[in-house]
mmCIF file of C-alpha atoms in Angstrom:
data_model
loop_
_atom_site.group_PDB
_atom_site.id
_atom_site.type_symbol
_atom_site.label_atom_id
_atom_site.label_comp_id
_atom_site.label_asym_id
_atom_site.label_seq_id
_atom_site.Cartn_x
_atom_site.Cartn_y
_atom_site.Cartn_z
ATOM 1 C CA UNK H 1 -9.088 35.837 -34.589
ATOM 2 C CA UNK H 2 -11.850 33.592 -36.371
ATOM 3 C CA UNK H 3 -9.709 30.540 -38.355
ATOM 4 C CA UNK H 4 -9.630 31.066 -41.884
ATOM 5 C CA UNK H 5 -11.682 28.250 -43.915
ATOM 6 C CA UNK H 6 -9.661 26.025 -46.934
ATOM 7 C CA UNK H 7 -11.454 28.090 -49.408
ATOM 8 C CA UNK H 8 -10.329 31.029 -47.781
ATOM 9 C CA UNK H 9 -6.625 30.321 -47.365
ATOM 10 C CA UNK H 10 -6.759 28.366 -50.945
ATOM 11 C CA UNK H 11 -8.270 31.310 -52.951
ATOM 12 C CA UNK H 12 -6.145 33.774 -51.099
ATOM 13 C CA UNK H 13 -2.893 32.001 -51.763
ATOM 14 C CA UNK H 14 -3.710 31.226 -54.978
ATOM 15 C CA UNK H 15 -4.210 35.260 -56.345
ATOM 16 C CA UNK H 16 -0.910 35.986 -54.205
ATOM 17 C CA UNK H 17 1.008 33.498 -56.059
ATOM 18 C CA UNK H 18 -0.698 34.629 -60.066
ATOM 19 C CA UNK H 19 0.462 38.450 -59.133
ATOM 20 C CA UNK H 20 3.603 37.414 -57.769
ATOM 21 C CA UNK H 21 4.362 35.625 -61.081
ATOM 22 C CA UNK H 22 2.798 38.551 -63.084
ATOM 23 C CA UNK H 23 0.488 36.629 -65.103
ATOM 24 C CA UNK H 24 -3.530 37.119 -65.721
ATOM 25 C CA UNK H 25 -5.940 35.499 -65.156
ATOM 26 C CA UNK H 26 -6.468 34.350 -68.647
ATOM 27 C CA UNK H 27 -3.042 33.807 -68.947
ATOM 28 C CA UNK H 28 -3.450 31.164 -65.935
ATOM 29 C CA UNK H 29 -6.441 29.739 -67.916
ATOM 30 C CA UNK H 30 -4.672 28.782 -70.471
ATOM 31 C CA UNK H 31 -1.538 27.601 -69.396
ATOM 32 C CA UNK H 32 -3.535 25.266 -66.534
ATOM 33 C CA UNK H 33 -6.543 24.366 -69.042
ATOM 34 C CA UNK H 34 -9.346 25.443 -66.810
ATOM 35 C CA UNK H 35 -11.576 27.878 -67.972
ATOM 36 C CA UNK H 36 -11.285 31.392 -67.325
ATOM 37 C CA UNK H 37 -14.507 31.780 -64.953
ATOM 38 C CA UNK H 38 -13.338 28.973 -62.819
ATOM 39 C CA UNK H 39 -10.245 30.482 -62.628
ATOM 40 C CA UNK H 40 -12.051 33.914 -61.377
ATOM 41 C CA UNK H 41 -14.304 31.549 -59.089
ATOM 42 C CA UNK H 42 -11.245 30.299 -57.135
ATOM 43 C CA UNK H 43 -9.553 33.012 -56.546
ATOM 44 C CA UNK H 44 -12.621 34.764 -54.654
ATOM 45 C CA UNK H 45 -13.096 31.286 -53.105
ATOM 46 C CA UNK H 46 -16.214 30.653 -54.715
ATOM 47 C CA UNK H 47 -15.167 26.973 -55.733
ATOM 48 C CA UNK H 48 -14.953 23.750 -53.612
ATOM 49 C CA UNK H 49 -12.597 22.677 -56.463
ATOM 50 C CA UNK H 50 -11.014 19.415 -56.514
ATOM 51 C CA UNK H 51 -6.754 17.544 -56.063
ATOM 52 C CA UNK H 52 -6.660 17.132 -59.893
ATOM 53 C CA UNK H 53 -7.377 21.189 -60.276
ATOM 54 C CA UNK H 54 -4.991 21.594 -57.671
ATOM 55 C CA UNK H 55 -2.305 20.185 -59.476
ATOM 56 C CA UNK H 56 -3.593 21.607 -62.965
ATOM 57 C CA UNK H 57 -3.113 25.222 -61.200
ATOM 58 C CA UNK H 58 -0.099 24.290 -59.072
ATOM 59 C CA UNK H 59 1.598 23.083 -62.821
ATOM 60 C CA UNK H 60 0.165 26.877 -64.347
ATOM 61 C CA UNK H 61 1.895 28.819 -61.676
ATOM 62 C CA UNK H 62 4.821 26.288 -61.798
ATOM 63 C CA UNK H 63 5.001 26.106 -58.034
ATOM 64 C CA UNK H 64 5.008 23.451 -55.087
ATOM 65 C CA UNK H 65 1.591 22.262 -54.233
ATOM 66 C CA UNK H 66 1.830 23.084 -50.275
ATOM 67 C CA UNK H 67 1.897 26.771 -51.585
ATOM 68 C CA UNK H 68 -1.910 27.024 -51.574
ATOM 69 C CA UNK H 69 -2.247 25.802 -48.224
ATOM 70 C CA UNK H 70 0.646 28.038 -46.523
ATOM 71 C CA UNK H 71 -0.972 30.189 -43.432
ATOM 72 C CA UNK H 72 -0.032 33.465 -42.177
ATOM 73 C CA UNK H 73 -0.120 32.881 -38.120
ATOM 74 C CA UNK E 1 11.698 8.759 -61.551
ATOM 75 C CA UNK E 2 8.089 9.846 -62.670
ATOM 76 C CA UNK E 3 6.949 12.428 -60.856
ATOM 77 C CA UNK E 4 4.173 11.492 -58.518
ATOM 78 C CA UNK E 5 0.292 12.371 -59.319
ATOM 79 C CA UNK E 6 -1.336 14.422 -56.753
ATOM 80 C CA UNK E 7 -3.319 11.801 -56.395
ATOM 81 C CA UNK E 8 -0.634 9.453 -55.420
ATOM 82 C CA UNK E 9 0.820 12.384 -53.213
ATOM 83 C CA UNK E 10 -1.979 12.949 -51.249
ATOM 84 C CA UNK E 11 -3.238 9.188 -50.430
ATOM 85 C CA UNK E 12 0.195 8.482 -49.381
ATOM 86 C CA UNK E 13 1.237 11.355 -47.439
ATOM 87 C CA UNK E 14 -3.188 10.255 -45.687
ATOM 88 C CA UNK E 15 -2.562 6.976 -45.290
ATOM 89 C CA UNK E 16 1.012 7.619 -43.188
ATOM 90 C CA UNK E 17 -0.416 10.512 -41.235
ATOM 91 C CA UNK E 18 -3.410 8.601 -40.345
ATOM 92 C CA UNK E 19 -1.328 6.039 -39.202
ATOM 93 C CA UNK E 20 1.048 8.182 -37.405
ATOM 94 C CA UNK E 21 -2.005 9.233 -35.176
ATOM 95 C CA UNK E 22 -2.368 5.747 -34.483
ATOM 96 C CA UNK E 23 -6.257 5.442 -35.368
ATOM 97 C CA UNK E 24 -8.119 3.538 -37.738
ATOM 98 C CA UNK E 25 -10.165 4.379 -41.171
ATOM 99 C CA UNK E 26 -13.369 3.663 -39.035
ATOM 100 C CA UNK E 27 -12.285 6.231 -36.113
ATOM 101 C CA UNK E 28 -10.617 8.793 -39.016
ATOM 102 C CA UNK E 29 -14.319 8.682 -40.182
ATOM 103 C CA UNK E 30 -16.109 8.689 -36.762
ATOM 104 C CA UNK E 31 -13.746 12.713 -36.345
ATOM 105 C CA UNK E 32 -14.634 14.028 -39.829
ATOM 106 C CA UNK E 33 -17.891 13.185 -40.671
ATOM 107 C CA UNK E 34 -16.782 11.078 -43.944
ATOM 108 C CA UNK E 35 -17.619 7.525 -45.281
ATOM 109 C CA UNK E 36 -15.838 5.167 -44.040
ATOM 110 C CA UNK E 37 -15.703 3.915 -47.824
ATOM 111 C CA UNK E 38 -14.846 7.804 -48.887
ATOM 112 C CA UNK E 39 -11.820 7.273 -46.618
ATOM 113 C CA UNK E 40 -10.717 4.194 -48.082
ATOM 114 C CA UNK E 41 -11.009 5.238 -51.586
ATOM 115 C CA UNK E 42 -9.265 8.506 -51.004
ATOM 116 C CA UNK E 43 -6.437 6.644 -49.278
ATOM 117 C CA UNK E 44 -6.335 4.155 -52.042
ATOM 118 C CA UNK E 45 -6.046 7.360 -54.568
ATOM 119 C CA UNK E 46 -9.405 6.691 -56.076
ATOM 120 C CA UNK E 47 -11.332 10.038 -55.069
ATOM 121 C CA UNK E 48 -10.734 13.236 -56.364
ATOM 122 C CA UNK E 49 -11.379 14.663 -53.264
ATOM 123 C CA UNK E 50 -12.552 18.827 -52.537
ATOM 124 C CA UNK E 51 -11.020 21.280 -50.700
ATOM 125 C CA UNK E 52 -13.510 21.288 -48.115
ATOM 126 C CA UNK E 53 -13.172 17.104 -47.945
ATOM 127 C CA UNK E 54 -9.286 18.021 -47.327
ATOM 128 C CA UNK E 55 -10.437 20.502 -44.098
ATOM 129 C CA UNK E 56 -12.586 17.954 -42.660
ATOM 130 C CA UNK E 57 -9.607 15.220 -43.097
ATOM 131 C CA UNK E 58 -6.939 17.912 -41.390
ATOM 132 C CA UNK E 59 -9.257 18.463 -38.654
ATOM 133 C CA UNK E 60 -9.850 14.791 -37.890
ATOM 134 C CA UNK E 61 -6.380 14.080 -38.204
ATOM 135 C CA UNK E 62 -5.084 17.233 -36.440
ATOM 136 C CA UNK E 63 -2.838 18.240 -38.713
ATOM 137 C CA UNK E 64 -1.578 21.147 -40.981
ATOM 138 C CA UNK E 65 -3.404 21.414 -44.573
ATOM 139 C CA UNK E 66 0.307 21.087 -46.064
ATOM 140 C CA UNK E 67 1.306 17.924 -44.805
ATOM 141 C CA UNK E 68 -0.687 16.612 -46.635
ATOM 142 C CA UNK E 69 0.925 17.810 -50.462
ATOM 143 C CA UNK E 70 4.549 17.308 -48.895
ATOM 144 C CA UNK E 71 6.761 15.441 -51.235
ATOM 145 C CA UNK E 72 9.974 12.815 -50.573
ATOM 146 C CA UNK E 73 12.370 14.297 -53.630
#
């Protein structure tokens, strides 16, 4: 089975963990401060975004930052 | 204690791992096709570095993506 990419596993992880905390997207926006397209631009994996996003998100969905980067084997 | 940045988190948690391996910057750079100069900055937490800069760093280094955001509480 082909390796996922970052942006894959990132963007993946990241939509798992806004449903699993029942929140929108807009909702995310604005508790992380980044705007609502970038927010819809991660999740399909659309963005090469950077650490400080990262931790902007990680701090929205008030979880651990190795969360995004967790792989299902 | 003040939380750490992820900034802070991640050129730490580079800097060990890279050292763990036992290679230098110059041969870290030489396996992922980044500066030399990118790879001291980043370990110096001066580069808000990508998600795809992050791949290329756990493939050079061997390494899982989340050892890199792992934190000492």
């Amino acid at each position: 089975m082909e390796k996922n990419t970052i942006l894959e596993i990132f963007s993946q992880n990241m939509k798992r963990l806004r449903q699993n905390a029942r929140i929108t997207q807009e909702e995310l926006s604005f508790r992380s401060g980044l705007h609502k397209n970038y927010i819809s631009d991660a999740e399909r994996g659309k963005r090469n975004i950077s650490l400080k996003a990262i931790e902007k998100l990680a701090r929205g969905l008030d979880i651990d930052l190795t969360e995004f980067f967790l792989q299902s084997n």
